[in-house]
CSV table of C-alpha atoms in Angstrom, one decimal:
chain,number,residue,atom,x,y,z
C,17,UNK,CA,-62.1,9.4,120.6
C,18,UNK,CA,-59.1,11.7,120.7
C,19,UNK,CA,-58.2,14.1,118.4
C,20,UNK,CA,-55.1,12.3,117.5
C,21,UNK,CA,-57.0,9.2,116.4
C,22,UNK,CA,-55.0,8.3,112.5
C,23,UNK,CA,-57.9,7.7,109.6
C,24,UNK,CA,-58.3,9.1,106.0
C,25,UNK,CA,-61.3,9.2,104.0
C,26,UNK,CA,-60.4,7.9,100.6
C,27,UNK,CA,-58.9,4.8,100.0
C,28,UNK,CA,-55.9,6.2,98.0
C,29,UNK,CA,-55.0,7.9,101.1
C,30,UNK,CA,-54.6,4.7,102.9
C,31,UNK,CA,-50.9,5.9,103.2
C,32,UNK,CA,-51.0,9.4,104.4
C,33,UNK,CA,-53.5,9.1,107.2
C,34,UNK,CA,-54.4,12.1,109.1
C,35,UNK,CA,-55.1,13.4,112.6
C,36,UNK,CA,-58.9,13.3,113.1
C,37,UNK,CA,-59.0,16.9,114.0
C,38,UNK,CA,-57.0,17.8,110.7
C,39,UNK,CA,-59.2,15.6,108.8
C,40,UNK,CA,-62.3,17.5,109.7
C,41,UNK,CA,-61.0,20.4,108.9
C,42,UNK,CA,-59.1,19.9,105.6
C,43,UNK,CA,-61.4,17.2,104.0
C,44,UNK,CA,-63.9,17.8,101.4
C,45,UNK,CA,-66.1,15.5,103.2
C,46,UNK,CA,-66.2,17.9,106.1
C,47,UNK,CA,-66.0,21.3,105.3
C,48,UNK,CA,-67.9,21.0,102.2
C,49,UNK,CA,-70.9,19.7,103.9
C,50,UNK,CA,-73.3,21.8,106.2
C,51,UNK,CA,-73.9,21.6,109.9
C,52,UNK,CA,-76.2,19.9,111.7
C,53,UNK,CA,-77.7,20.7,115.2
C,54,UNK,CA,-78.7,18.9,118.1
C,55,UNK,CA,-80.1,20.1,121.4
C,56,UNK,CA,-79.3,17.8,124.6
C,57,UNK,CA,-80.7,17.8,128.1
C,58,UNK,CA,-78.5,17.8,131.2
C,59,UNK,CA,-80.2,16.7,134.4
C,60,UNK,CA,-78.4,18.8,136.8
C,61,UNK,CA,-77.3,21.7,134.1
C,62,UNK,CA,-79.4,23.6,131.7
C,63,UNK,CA,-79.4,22.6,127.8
C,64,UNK,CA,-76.5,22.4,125.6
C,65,UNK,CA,-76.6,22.8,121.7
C,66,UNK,CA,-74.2,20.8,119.6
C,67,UNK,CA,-73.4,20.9,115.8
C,68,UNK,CA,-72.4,18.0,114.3
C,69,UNK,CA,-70.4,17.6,111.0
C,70,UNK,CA,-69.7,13.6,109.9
C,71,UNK,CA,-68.2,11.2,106.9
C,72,UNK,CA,-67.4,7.5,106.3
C,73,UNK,CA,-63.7,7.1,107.2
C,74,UNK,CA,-61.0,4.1,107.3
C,75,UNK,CA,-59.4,3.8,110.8
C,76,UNK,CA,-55.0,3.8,110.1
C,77,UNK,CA,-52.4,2.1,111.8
C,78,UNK,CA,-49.1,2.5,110.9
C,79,UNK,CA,-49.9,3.6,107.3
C,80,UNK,CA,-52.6,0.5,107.2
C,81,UNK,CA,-56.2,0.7,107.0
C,82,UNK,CA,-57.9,-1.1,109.8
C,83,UNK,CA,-61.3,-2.7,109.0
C,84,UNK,CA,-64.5,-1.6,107.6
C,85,UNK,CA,-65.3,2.1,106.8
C,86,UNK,CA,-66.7,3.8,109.8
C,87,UNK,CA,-68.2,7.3,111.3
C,88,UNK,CA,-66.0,10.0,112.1
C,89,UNK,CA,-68.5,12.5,113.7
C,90,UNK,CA,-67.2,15.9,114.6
C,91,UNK,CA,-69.2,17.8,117.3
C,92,UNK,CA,-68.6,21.4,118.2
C,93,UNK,CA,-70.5,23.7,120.6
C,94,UNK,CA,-69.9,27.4,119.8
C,95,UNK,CA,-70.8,28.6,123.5
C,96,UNK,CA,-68.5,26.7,125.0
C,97,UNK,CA,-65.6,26.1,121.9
C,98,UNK,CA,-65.6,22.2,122.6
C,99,UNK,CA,-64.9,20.0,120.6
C,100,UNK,CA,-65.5,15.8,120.3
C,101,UNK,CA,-64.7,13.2,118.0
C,102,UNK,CA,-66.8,10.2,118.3
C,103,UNK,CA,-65.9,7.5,116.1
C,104,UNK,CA,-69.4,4.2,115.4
C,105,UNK,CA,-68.9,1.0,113.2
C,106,UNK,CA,-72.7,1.6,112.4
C,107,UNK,CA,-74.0,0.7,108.5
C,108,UNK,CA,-73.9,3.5,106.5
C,109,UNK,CA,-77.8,3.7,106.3
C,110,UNK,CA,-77.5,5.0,110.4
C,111,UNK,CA,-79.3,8.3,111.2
C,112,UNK,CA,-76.4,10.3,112.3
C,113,UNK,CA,-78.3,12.3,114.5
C,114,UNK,CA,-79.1,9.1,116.8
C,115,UNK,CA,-75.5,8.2,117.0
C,116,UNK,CA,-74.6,11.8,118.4
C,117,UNK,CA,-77.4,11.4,121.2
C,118,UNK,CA,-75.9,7.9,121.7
C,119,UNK,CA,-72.0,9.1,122.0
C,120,UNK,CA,-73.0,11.7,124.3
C,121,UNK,CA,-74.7,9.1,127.0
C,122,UNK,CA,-71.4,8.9,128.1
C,123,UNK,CA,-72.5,11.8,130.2
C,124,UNK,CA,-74.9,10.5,132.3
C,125,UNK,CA,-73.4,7.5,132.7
C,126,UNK,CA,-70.1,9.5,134.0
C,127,UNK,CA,-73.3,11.1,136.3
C,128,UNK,CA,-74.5,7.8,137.9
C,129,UNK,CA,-70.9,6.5,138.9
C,130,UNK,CA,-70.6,9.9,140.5
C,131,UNK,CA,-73.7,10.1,142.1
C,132,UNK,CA,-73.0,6.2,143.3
C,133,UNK,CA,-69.8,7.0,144.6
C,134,UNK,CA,-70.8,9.9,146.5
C,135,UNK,CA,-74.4,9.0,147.9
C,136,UNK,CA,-74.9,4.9,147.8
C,137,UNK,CA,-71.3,4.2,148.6
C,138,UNK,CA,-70.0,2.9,145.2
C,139,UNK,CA,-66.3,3.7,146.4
C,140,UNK,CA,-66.3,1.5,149.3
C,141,UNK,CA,-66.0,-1.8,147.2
C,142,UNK,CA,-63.2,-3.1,148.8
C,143,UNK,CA,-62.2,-6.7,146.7
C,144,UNK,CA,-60.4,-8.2,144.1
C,145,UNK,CA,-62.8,-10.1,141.5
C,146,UNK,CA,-63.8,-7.8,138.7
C,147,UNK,CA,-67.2,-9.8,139.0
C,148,UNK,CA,-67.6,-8.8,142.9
C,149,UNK,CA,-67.2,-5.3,141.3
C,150,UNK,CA,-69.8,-5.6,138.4
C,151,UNK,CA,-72.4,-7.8,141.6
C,152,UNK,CA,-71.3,-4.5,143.7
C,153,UNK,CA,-72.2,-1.5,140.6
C,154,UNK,CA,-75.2,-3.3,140.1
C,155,UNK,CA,-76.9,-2.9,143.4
C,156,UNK,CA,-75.6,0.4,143.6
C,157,UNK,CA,-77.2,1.9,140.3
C,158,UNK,CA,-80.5,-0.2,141.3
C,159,UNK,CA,-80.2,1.5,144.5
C,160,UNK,CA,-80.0,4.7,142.8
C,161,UNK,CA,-83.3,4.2,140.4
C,162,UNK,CA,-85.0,3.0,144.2
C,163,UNK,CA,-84.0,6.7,145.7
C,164,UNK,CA,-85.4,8.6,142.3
C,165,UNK,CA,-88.3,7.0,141.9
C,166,UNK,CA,-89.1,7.4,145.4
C,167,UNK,CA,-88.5,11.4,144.7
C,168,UNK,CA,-90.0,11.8,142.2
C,169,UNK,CA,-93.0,10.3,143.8
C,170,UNK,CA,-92.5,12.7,146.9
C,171,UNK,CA,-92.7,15.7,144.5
C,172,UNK,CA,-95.3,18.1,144.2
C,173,UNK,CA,-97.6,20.5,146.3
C,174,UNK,CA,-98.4,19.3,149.6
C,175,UNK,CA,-102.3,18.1,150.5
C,176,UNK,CA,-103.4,20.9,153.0
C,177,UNK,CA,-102.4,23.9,154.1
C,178,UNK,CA,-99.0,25.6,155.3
C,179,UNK,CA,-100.2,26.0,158.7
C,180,UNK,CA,-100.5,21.9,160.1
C,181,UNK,CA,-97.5,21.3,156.8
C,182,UNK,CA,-100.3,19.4,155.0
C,183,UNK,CA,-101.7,17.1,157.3
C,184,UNK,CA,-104.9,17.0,158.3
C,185,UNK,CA,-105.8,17.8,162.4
C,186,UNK,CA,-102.3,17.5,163.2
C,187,UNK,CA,-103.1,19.5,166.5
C,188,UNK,CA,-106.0,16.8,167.9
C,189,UNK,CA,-103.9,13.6,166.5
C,190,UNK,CA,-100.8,15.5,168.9
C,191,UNK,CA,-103.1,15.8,171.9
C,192,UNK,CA,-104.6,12.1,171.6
C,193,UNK,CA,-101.1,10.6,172.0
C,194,UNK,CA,-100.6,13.0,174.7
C,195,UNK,CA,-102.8,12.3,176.9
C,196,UNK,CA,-104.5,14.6,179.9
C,197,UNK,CA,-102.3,16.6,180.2
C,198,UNK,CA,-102.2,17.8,176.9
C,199,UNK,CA,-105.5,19.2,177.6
C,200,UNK,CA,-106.1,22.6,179.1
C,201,UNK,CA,-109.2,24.0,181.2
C,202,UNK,CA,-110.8,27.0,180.5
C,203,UNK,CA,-110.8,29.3,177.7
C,204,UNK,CA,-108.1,29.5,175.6
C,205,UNK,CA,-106.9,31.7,172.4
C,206,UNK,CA,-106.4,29.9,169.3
C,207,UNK,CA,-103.7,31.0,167.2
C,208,UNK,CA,-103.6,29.8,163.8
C,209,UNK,CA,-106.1,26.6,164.9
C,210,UNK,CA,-103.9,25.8,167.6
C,211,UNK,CA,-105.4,26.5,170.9
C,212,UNK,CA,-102.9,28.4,173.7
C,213,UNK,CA,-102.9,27.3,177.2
C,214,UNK,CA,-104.6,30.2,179.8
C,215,UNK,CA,-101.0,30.6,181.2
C,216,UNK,CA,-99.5,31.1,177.8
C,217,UNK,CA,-102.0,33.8,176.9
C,218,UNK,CA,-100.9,37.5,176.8
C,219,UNK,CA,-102.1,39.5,179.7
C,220,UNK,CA,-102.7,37.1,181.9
C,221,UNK,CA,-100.6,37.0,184.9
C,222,UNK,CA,-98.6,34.2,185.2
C,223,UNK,CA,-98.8,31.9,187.5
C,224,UNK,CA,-96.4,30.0,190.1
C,225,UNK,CA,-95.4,26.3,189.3
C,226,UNK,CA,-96.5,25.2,192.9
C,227,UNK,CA,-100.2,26.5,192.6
C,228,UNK,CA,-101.3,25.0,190.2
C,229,UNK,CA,-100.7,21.4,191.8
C,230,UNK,CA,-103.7,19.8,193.1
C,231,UNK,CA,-103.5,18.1,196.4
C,232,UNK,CA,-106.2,15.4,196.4
């Protein structure tokens, strides 16, 4: 909600409404209560720490209240000096804490329309039916939960060594598909499990192309 959003927060003040960010700062309701603090995790940042001030209010327009009382919840975060209004029509018996973790979803729902429009191709909709749209975000977001569950199933340390990158007897499955040639006579050095043809191995002369072709 912007700052400039009109409400007041007793009914005789139903005509001299206030700017939400005046409200929050003049009001008894505000400044006389304590603050409240939340910690929220970021998936690609590190944590943030809100506090969180909030009161019933009446939503104004035009000098006229405008329907039930509501929540008028005023975060601030003192690292960064932001500031949000976030405005519910929740019942009064609401945990106030819930509805800040709830307002500040937005985020990573601001995150997945990114990431979709950058990675799964979100942005390449091309149409005119708000429908086609909706039919198009859907795939895209359950395209985006296929690709991180998939990750997160690929994370972790790997099965085997560093040497073969985890998999077992990579060097004899290599040579099987091969084929003879892949296989060398004579003695050969093994360097870190991998055997080293006689021509590749250090001084030995090397040896001409032409003789070592066989003439049946």
């Amino acid at each position: 909600m912007p700052c400039s959003w009109w409400c007041f927060a007793r009914p005789q003040d139903a005509r001299h409404p206030s700017r939400a960010d005046d409200l929050v700062r003049h009001s008894p309701l505000f400044h006389q209560q304590p603050w409240h603090e939340v910690r929220l995790e970021r998936q690609t940042a590190g944590a943030q720490v809100w506090k969180y001030k909030a009161a019933r209010v009446w939503a104004s327009q035009g000098s006229v209240p405008v329907g039930a009382p509501c929540w008028l919840i005023w975060a601030v975060n003192e690292q960064t000096g932001e500031e949000k209004y976030f405005v519910a029509n929740a019942l009064a018996e609401a945990s106030v804490g819930q509805l800040v973790r709830v307002g500040f979803r937005r985020w990573n729902v601001a995150h997945a329309i990114r990431l979709g429009k950058q990675e799964i191709g979100l942005k390449h909709f091309e149409g005119q039916s708000y429908t086609a749209l909706m039919r198009h975000l859907t795939l895209c977001l359950l395209m985006l939960g296929f690709v991180a569950e998939q990750a997160a199933g690929l994370r972790g340390e790997k099965c085997g060594g560093d040497g073969r990158a985890g998999l077992p007897r990579a060097a004899g499955a290599a040579a099987a598909v091969a084929g003879a040639p892949a296989r060398h006579d004579g003695v050969a050095l093994h360097v870190g499990g991998n055997p080293l043809p006689p021509e590749a191995q250090p001084g030995r002369p090397r040896v001409a192309a032409a003789a070592r072709v066989r003439v049946a």
